[in-house]
CSV table of N, CA and C in Angstrom, one decimal:
chain,number,residue,atom,x,y,z
C,1,MET,N,-1.8,131.0,-33.5
C,1,MET,CA,-0.8,131.9,-33.0
C,1,MET,C,-0.6,133.1,-33.9
C,2,GLY,N,-0.5,133.0,-35.3
C,2,GLY,CA,-0.3,134.1,-36.1
C,2,GLY,C,-1.3,135.2,-35.8
C,3,ALA,N,-2.6,134.8,-35.6
C,3,ALA,CA,-3.5,135.9,-35.6
C,3,ALA,C,-3.3,136.7,-34.3
C,4,SER,N,-3.0,136.0,-33.2
C,4,SER,CA,-2.8,136.7,-32.0
C,4,SER,C,-1.5,137.6,-32.0
C,5,LEU,N,-0.4,137.1,-32.6
C,5,LEU,CA,0.7,137.7,-32.9
C,5,LEU,C,0.4,139.1,-33.6
C,6,SER,N,-0.3,138.9,-34.6
C,6,SER,CA,-0.7,140.1,-35.4
C,6,SER,C,-1.2,141.2,-34.6
C,7,ASN,N,-2.2,140.7,-33.7
C,7,ASN,CA,-2.9,141.7,-32.9
C,7,ASN,C,-1.9,142.5,-32.0
C,8,LEU,N,-0.9,141.8,-31.5
C,8,LEU,CA,0.1,142.5,-30.8
C,8,LEU,C,0.9,143.5,-31.4
C,9,THR,N,1.0,143.5,-32.7
C,9,THR,CA,1.9,144.3,-33.4
C,9,THR,C,1.2,145.4,-34.2
C,10,GLU,N,-0.1,145.2,-34.4
C,10,GLU,CA,-0.8,146.4,-35.0
C,10,GLU,C,-1.2,147.5,-34.1
C,11,ASN,N,-1.4,148.7,-34.9
C,11,ASN,CA,-1.8,149.9,-34.1
C,11,ASN,C,-3.3,149.6,-33.8
C,12,GLY,N,-3.8,150.1,-32.7
C,12,GLY,CA,-5.3,150.0,-32.4
C,12,GLY,C,-5.8,148.7,-32.5
C,13,SER,N,-5.7,147.9,-31.6
C,13,SER,CA,-6.2,146.5,-31.6
C,13,SER,C,-7.8,146.6,-31.5
C,14,THR,N,-8.4,145.4,-31.9
C,14,THR,CA,-9.9,145.6,-32.2
C,14,THR,C,-10.6,145.3,-30.8
C,15,ASN,N,-9.7,144.9,-29.8
C,15,ASN,CA,-10.5,144.5,-28.4
C,15,ASN,C,-10.4,145.7,-27.5
C,16,GLY,N,-10.0,146.9,-28.0
C,16,GLY,CA,-9.9,148.1,-27.2
C,16,GLY,C,-8.7,148.4,-26.4
C,17,ARG,N,-8.0,147.3,-26.3
C,17,ARG,CA,-6.7,147.3,-25.3
C,17,ARG,C,-5.6,147.9,-26.2
C,18,PRO,N,-4.7,148.6,-25.4
C,18,PRO,CA,-3.4,149.1,-26.1
C,18,PRO,C,-2.7,148.1,-26.8
C,19,GLY,N,-2.0,148.3,-27.8
C,19,GLY,CA,-1.0,147.4,-28.4
C,19,GLY,C,0.4,147.9,-28.4
C,20,LEU,N,1.4,147.2,-29.0
C,20,LEU,CA,2.7,147.7,-29.1
C,20,LEU,C,2.9,148.9,-29.9
C,21,GLY,N,2.0,149.1,-31.0
C,21,GLY,CA,2.1,150.1,-31.7
C,21,GLY,C,1.6,151.5,-31.0
C,22,ASP,N,1.1,151.4,-29.8
C,22,ASP,CA,0.5,152.5,-29.1
C,22,ASP,C,1.7,153.1,-28.3
C,23,ILE,N,2.7,152.5,-28.0
C,23,ILE,CA,3.9,152.9,-27.2
C,23,ILE,C,4.5,154.2,-28.0
C,24,PRO,N,4.7,155.3,-27.4
C,24,PRO,CA,5.2,156.4,-28.0
C,24,PRO,C,6.6,156.1,-28.5
C,25,GLU,N,6.9,156.6,-29.8
C,25,GLU,CA,8.1,156.4,-30.6
C,25,GLU,C,9.3,156.7,-29.7
C,26,ASN,N,9.3,157.9,-29.0
C,26,ASN,CA,10.4,158.3,-28.2
C,26,ASN,C,10.7,157.3,-27.0
C,27,CYS,N,9.7,156.7,-26.5
C,27,CYS,CA,10.0,155.7,-25.5
C,27,CYS,C,10.7,154.4,-26.0
C,28,VAL,N,10.1,154.0,-27.4
C,28,VAL,CA,10.7,152.8,-28.0
C,28,VAL,C,12.2,153.2,-28.3
C,29,ALA,N,12.4,154.4,-28.7
C,29,ALA,CA,13.9,154.7,-29.1
C,29,ALA,C,14.7,154.7,-27.8
C,30,CYS,N,14.2,155.0,-26.7
C,30,CYS,CA,15.1,154.9,-25.5
C,30,CYS,C,15.4,153.4,-25.2
C,31,VAL,N,14.4,152.6,-25.5
C,31,VAL,CA,14.7,151.0,-25.1
C,31,VAL,C,15.7,150.6,-26.3
C,32,PHE,N,15.6,151.1,-27.4
C,32,PHE,CA,16.4,150.7,-28.5
C,32,PHE,C,17.9,151.0,-28.3
C,33,MET,N,18.3,152.0,-27.5
C,33,MET,CA,19.6,152.4,-27.2
C,33,MET,C,20.2,151.3,-26.4
C,34,TYR,N,19.5,150.4,-25.8
C,34,TYR,CA,20.1,149.3,-24.9
C,34,TYR,C,20.3,148.0,-25.8
C,35,LEU,N,19.8,148.1,-27.1
C,35,LEU,CA,19.8,146.8,-27.8
C,35,LEU,C,21.0,146.8,-28.8
C,36,ASN,N,21.4,145.8,-29.4
C,36,ASN,CA,22.4,145.8,-30.5
C,36,ASN,C,21.7,146.0,-31.8
C,37,PRO,N,22.5,146.3,-32.8
C,37,PRO,CA,21.9,146.7,-34.1
C,37,PRO,C,21.1,145.6,-34.8
C,38,PRO,N,21.5,144.3,-34.8
C,38,PRO,CA,20.5,143.3,-35.4
C,38,PRO,C,19.3,143.3,-34.6
C,39,GLU,N,19.3,143.4,-33.3
C,39,GLU,CA,18.0,143.4,-32.6
C,39,GLU,C,17.1,144.6,-33.0
C,40,ILE,N,17.6,145.7,-33.2
C,40,ILE,CA,16.9,146.9,-33.5
C,40,ILE,C,16.3,146.7,-34.9
C,41,CYS,N,17.0,146.2,-35.7
C,41,CYS,CA,16.5,146.1,-37.3
C,41,CYS,C,15.4,145.0,-37.2
C,42,ASN,N,15.4,143.9,-36.3
C,42,ASN,CA,14.3,143.0,-36.4
C,42,ASN,C,13.1,143.7,-35.8
C,43,LEU,N,13.2,144.3,-34.6
C,43,LEU,CA,12.2,145.0,-34.1
C,43,LEU,C,11.5,146.1,-35.0
C,44,ALA,N,12.4,146.6,-35.9
C,44,ALA,CA,11.8,147.8,-36.8
C,44,ALA,C,10.9,147.2,-37.8
C,45,ARG,N,10.9,145.9,-38.0
C,45,ARG,CA,10.0,145.3,-39.0
C,45,ARG,C,8.6,145.1,-38.3
C,46,LEU,N,8.4,145.2,-37.2
C,46,LEU,CA,7.2,144.9,-36.3
C,46,LEU,C,6.2,145.8,-36.7
C,47,ASN,N,6.3,147.1,-36.7
C,47,ASN,CA,5.2,148.1,-36.9
C,47,ASN,C,5.9,149.5,-37.2
C,48,ARG,N,5.1,150.3,-37.5
C,48,ARG,CA,5.4,151.9,-37.8
C,48,ARG,C,6.2,152.6,-36.7
C,49,ALA,N,5.7,152.4,-35.6
C,49,ALA,CA,6.2,153.0,-34.3
C,49,ALA,C,7.7,152.5,-34.1
C,50,PHE,N,7.8,151.3,-34.3
C,50,PHE,CA,9.1,150.7,-34.1
C,50,PHE,C,10.2,151.1,-35.3
C,51,ARG,N,9.5,151.1,-36.4
C,51,ARG,CA,10.5,151.5,-37.5
C,51,ARG,C,10.8,152.9,-37.4
C,52,GLY,N,9.8,153.8,-37.0
C,52,GLY,CA,10.2,155.2,-36.7
C,52,GLY,C,11.3,155.5,-35.8
C,53,ALA,N,11.1,154.7,-34.6
C,53,ALA,CA,12.1,154.9,-33.5
C,53,ALA,C,13.5,154.3,-33.9
C,54,ALA,N,13.5,153.3,-34.8
C,54,ALA,CA,14.7,152.8,-35.3
C,54,ALA,C,15.5,153.8,-36.2
C,55,SER,N,14.8,154.6,-36.7
C,55,SER,CA,15.3,155.7,-37.8
C,55,SER,C,15.8,156.8,-36.9
C,56,SER,N,15.7,156.8,-35.6
C,56,SER,CA,16.2,157.9,-34.7
C,56,SER,C,17.8,158.1,-34.8
C,57,ASP,N,18.3,159.2,-35.1
C,57,ASP,CA,19.8,159.4,-35.0
C,57,ASP,C,20.2,159.1,-33.7
C,58,ALA,N,19.6,159.5,-32.6
C,58,ALA,CA,20.0,159.2,-31.3
C,58,ALA,C,20.3,157.6,-30.9
C,59,VAL,N,19.5,156.9,-31.6
C,59,VAL,CA,19.5,155.4,-31.4
C,59,VAL,C,20.9,154.9,-32.0
C,60,TRP,N,21.2,155.5,-33.2
C,60,TRP,CA,22.5,154.9,-33.8
C,60,TRP,C,23.7,155.6,-33.4
C,61,GLU,N,23.5,156.9,-32.9
C,61,GLU,CA,24.7,157.5,-32.4
C,61,GLU,C,25.2,156.8,-31.1
C,62,SER,N,24.3,156.2,-30.5
C,62,SER,CA,24.8,155.5,-29.2
C,62,SER,C,25.5,154.3,-29.6
C,63,LYS,N,25.4,153.8,-30.8
C,63,LYS,CA,26.2,152.6,-31.3
C,63,LYS,C,27.5,152.9,-31.8
C,64,LEU,N,27.7,154.2,-32.2
C,64,LEU,CA,29.1,154.5,-32.8
C,64,LEU,C,30.2,154.6,-31.8
C,65,PRO,N,31.3,154.5,-32.2
C,65,PRO,CA,32.5,154.7,-31.2
C,65,PRO,C,32.6,156.1,-30.7
C,66,SER,N,33.1,156.3,-29.5
C,66,SER,CA,33.1,157.7,-29.0
C,66,SER,C,33.9,158.5,-29.8
C,67,ASN,N,34.9,158.2,-30.7
C,67,ASN,CA,35.7,158.9,-31.4
C,67,ASN,C,35.2,159.1,-32.9
C,68,TYR,N,34.0,158.9,-33.2
C,68,TYR,CA,33.5,158.8,-34.5
C,68,TYR,C,33.6,160.2,-35.2
C,69,HIS,N,33.5,161.3,-34.4
C,69,HIS,CA,33.7,162.7,-35.0
C,69,HIS,C,35.1,162.7,-35.6
C,70,HIS,N,36.1,162.3,-34.8
C,70,HIS,CA,37.3,162.4,-35.3
C,70,HIS,C,37.5,161.4,-36.5
C,71,LEU,N,37.0,160.4,-36.5
C,71,LEU,CA,37.2,159.6,-37.8
C,71,LEU,C,36.6,160.2,-39.0
C,72,LEU,N,35.4,160.8,-38.8
C,72,LEU,CA,34.8,161.6,-40.0
C,72,LEU,C,35.7,162.6,-40.5
C,73,ASP,N,36.4,163.2,-39.6
C,73,ASP,CA,37.5,164.3,-40.1
C,73,ASP,C,38.6,163.8,-40.8
C,74,LEU,N,38.7,162.6,-40.8
C,74,LEU,CA,39.8,162.0,-41.5
C,74,LEU,C,39.4,161.7,-43.1
C,75,PHE,N,38.2,161.7,-43.3
C,75,PHE,CA,37.6,161.6,-44.7
C,75,PHE,C,37.8,162.9,-45.4
C,76,PRO,N,38.2,163.0,-46.7
C,76,PRO,CA,38.4,164.2,-47.5
C,76,PRO,C,37.1,164.9,-47.5
C,77,GLN,N,37.1,166.2,-47.7
C,77,GLN,CA,35.8,167.0,-47.6
C,77,GLN,C,35.0,166.6,-48.9
C,78,ASN,N,35.6,166.3,-50.0
C,78,ASN,CA,34.8,166.1,-51.2
C,78,ASN,C,34.4,164.5,-51.3
C,79,TYR,N,34.6,163.7,-50.4
C,79,TYR,CA,34.2,162.4,-50.3
C,79,TYR,C,32.9,162.1,-50.9
C,80,ASP,N,32.8,161.2,-52.0
C,80,ASP,CA,31.4,161.0,-52.6
C,80,ASP,C,30.8,159.6,-52.2
C,81,GLY,N,31.4,158.9,-51.3
C,81,GLY,CA,31.0,157.7,-50.8
C,81,GLY,C,31.5,156.5,-51.5
C,82,VAL,N,32.3,156.6,-52.5
C,82,VAL,CA,33.0,155.5,-53.3
C,82,VAL,C,34.4,155.6,-52.9
C,83,LEU,N,34.8,154.3,-52.4
C,83,LEU,CA,36.2,154.1,-52.2
C,83,LEU,C,37.0,153.7,-53.4
C-alpha cells in the first residue's frame, strides 16, 4: 500500500496518468478554504503543490474572524511580537 500511496502524492507519476501534484495550486487553495486549519496542515505535508496552496494568504484569511483588521489596530504600532 505504501508504494501506491506514494504514487498518488508525487508529481508526474511513472504510469503517465496525472497525480495529485498535477492539480493547479490555485485550485487546491480554493478547496483548502473549506477545510479547517488542522486538515490544511496535514494535507500540506503531501506534496509541493499542496504546501504552496497552504501558504496562500487567501486560505488563512478565510479562517480569521471578520473583525481581525480591527483587532490588529488594537496592537501598538511598535509591537515586536513579544508579550
